[in-house]
mmCIF file of C-alpha atoms in Angstrom:
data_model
loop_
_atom_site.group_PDB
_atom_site.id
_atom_site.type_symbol
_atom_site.label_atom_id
_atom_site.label_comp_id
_atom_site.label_asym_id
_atom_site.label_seq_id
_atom_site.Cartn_x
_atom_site.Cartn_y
_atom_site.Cartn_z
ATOM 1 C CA UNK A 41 84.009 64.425 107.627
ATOM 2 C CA UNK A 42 86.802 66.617 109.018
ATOM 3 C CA UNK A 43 89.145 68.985 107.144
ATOM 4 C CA UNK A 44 92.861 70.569 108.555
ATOM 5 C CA UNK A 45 93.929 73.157 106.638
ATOM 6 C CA UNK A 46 97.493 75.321 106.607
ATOM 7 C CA UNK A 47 97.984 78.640 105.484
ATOM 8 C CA UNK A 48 100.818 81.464 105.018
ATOM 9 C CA UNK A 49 99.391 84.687 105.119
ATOM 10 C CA UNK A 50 101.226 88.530 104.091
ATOM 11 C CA UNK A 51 100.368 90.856 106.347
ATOM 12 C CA UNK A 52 101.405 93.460 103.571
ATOM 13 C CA UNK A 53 99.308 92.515 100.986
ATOM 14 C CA UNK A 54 96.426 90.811 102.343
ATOM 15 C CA UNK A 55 97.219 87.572 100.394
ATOM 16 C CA UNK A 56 97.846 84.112 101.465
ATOM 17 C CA UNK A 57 99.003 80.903 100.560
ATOM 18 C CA UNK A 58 97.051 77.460 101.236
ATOM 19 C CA UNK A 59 100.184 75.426 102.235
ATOM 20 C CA UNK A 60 98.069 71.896 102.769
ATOM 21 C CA UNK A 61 94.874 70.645 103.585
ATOM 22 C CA UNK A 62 93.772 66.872 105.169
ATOM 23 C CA UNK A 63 90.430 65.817 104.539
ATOM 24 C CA UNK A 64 89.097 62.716 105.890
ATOM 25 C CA UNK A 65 85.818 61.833 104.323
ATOM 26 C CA UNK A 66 83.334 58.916 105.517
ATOM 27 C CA UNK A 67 81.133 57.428 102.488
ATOM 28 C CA UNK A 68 80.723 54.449 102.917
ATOM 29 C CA UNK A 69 82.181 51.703 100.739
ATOM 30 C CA UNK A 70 83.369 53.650 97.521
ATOM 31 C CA UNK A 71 82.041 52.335 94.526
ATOM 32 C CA UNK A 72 85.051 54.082 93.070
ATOM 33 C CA UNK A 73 87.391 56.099 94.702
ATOM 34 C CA UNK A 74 89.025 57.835 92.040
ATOM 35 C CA UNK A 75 86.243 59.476 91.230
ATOM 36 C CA UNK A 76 85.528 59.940 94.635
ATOM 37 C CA UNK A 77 88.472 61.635 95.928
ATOM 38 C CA UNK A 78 88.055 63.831 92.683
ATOM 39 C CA UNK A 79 84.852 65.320 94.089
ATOM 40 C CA UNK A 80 86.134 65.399 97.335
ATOM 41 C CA UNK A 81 88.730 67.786 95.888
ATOM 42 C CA UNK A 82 86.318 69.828 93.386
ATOM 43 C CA UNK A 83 84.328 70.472 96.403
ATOM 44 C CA UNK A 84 86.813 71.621 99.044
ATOM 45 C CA UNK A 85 88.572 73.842 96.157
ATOM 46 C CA UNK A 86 84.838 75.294 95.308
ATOM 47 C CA UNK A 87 84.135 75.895 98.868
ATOM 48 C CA UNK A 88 87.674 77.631 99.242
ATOM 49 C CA UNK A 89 86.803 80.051 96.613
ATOM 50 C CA UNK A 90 83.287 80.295 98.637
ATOM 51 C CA UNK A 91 84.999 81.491 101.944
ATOM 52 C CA UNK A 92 88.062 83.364 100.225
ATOM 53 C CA UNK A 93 87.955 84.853 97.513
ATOM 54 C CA UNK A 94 84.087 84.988 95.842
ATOM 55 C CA UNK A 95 82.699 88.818 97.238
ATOM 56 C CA UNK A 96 79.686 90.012 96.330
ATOM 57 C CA UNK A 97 79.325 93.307 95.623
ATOM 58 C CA UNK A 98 76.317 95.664 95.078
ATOM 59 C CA UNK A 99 75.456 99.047 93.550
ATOM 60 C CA UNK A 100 73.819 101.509 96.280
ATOM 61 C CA UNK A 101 70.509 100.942 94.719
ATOM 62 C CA UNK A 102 70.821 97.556 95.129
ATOM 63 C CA UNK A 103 71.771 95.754 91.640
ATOM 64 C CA UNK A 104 74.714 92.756 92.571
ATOM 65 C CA UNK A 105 77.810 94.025 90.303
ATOM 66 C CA UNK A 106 79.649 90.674 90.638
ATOM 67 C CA UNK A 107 77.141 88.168 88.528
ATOM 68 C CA UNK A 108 79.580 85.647 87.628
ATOM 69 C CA UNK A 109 83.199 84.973 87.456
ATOM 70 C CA UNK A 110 83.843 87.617 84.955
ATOM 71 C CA UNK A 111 83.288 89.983 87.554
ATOM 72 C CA UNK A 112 84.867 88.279 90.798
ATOM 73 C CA UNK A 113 87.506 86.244 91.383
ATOM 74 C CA UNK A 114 87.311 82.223 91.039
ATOM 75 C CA UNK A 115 90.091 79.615 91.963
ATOM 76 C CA UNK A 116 93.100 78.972 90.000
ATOM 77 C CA UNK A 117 95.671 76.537 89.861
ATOM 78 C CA UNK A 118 97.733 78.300 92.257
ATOM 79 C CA UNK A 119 94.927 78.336 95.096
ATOM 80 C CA UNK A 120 95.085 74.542 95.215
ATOM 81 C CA UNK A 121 96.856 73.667 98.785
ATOM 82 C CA UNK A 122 100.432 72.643 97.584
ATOM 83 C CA UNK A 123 100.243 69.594 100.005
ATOM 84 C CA UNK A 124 96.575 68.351 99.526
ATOM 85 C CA UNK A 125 95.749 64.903 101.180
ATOM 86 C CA UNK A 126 92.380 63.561 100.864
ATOM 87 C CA UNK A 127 91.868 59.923 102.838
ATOM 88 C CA UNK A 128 88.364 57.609 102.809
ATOM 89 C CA UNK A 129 87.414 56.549 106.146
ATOM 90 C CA UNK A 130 88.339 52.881 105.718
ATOM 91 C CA UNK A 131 85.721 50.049 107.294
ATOM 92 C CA UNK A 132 82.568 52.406 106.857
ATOM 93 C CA UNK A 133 79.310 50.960 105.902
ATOM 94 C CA UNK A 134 75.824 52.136 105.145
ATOM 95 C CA UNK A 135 73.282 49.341 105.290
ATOM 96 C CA UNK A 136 70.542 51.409 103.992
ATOM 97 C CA UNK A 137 71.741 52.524 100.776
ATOM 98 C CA UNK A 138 73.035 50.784 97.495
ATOM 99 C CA UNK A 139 76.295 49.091 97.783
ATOM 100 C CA UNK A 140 76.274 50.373 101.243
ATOM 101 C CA UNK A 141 77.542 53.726 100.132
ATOM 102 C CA UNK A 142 77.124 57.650 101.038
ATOM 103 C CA UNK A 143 76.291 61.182 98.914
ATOM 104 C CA UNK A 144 79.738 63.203 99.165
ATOM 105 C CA UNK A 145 79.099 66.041 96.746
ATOM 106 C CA UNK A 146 78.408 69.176 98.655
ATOM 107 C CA UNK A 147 78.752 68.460 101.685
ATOM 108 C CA UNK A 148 82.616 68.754 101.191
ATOM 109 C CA UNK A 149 82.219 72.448 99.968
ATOM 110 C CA UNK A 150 81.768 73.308 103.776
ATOM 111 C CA UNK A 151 85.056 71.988 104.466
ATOM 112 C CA UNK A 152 86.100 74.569 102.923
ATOM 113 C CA UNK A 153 85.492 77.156 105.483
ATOM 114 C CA UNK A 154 88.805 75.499 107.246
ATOM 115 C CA UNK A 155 90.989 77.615 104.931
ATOM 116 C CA UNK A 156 89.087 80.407 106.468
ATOM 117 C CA UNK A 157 89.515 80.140 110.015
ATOM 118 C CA UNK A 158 93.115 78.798 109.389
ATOM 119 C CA UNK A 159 93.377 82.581 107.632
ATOM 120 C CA UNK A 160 91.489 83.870 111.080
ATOM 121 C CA UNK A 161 93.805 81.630 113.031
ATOM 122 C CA UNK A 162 96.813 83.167 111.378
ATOM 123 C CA UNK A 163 95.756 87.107 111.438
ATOM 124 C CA UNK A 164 95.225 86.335 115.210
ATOM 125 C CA UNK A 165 98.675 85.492 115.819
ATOM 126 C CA UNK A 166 99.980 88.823 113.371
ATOM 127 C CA UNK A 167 97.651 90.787 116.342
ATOM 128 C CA UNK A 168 98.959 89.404 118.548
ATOM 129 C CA UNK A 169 102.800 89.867 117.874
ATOM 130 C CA UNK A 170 101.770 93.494 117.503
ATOM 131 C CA UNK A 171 100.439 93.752 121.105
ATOM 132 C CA UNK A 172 96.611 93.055 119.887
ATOM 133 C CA UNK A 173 94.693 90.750 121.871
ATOM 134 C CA UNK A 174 90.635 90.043 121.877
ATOM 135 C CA UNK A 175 88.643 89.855 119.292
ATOM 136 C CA UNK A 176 88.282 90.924 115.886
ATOM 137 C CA UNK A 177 86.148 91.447 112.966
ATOM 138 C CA UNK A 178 86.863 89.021 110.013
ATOM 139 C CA UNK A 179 83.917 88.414 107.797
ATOM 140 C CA UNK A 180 83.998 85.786 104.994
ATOM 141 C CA UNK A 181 85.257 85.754 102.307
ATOM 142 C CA UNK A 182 88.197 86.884 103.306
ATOM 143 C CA UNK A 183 89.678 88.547 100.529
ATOM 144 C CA UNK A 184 93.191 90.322 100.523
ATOM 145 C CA UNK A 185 91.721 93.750 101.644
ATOM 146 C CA UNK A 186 90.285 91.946 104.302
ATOM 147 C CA UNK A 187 93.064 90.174 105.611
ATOM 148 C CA UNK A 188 95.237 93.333 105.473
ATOM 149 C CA UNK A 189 92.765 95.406 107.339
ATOM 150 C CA UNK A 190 92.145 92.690 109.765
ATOM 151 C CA UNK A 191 96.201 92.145 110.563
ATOM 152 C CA UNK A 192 96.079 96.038 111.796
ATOM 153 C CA UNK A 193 99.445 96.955 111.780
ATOM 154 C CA UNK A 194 100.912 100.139 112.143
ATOM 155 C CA UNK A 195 100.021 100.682 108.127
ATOM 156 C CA UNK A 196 96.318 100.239 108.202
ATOM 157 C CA UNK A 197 96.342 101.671 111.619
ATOM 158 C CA UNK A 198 96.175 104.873 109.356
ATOM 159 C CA UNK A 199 93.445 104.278 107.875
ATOM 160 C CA UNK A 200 89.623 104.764 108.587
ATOM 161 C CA UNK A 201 87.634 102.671 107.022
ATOM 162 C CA UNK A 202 83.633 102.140 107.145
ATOM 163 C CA UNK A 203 82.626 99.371 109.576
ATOM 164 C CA UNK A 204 80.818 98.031 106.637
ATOM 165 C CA UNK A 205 84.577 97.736 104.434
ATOM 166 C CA UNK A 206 84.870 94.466 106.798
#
């Protein structure tokens, strides 16, 4: 399995755009690939939310605040990459297993981490237009406050922030 992923990010606000992902998956002989390509999808959109957007967030004694998506933010619509290309590695077989075929559930929800380090990929190059080279803190998920912080321009250059904000 392998995953490509594009982004747009605003160095601003902290948000970003998923401009198109490529996912090529290997299961075997699809028994259906409709359905397939559907969970290959759910997956990579659940994993997205995973690396981006899903923060969880405690009390100081402790207690987790953000229990479910009423309390943190899950993927829309809009979080879907606008180009979003999802291909079955064609001749694959697996002798071993009914109608030669392979589990693709979660595994795909890893793939999802490529949004990430396409966001990590992009606030690199933001550093380094402003003179900022090495490396840098960028924990996931990486939410909007993160991304902001992590761009470090002459805005949030301003600002101290506890090591553990990031």
């Amino acid at each position: 399995k392998r995953a490509g992923t594009e982004v747009e990010i605003d160095c601003l606000t902290g948000d970003h755009k998923n401009i198109r992902a490529d996912i090529i998956m290997d299961i075997g002989r699809s028994i259906n690939p409709s359905v397939d390509i559907g969970q290959i999808e759910g997956a990579f959109v659940q994993g997205l939310g995973l690396y981006t957007m899903e923060e969880l967030k405690f009390s100081p004694s402790g207690v987790l605040y953000t229990r479910g998506p009423a309390q943190y933010k899950i993927p829309a619509v809009c979080d879907v990459p606008l180009k979003f290309n999802v291909y079955l590695l064609a001749g694959s077989q697996n002798p071993h297993a009914i109608y030669s075929s392979k589990g693709i559930g979660e595994p795909v929800l890893f793939l999802g981490s490529s949004v990430f380090f396409a966001i990590k990929d992009a606030v690199s190059a933001t550093r380094k237009e402003h003179g900022l080279s090495g490396p840098f803190t960028l924990n996931s998920p990486a939410t909007a406050e993160k991304i902001c912080l992590a761009c470090s321009d002459c805005f949030t250059q301003m600002v101290r922030f506890h090591q553990d904000v990031c």
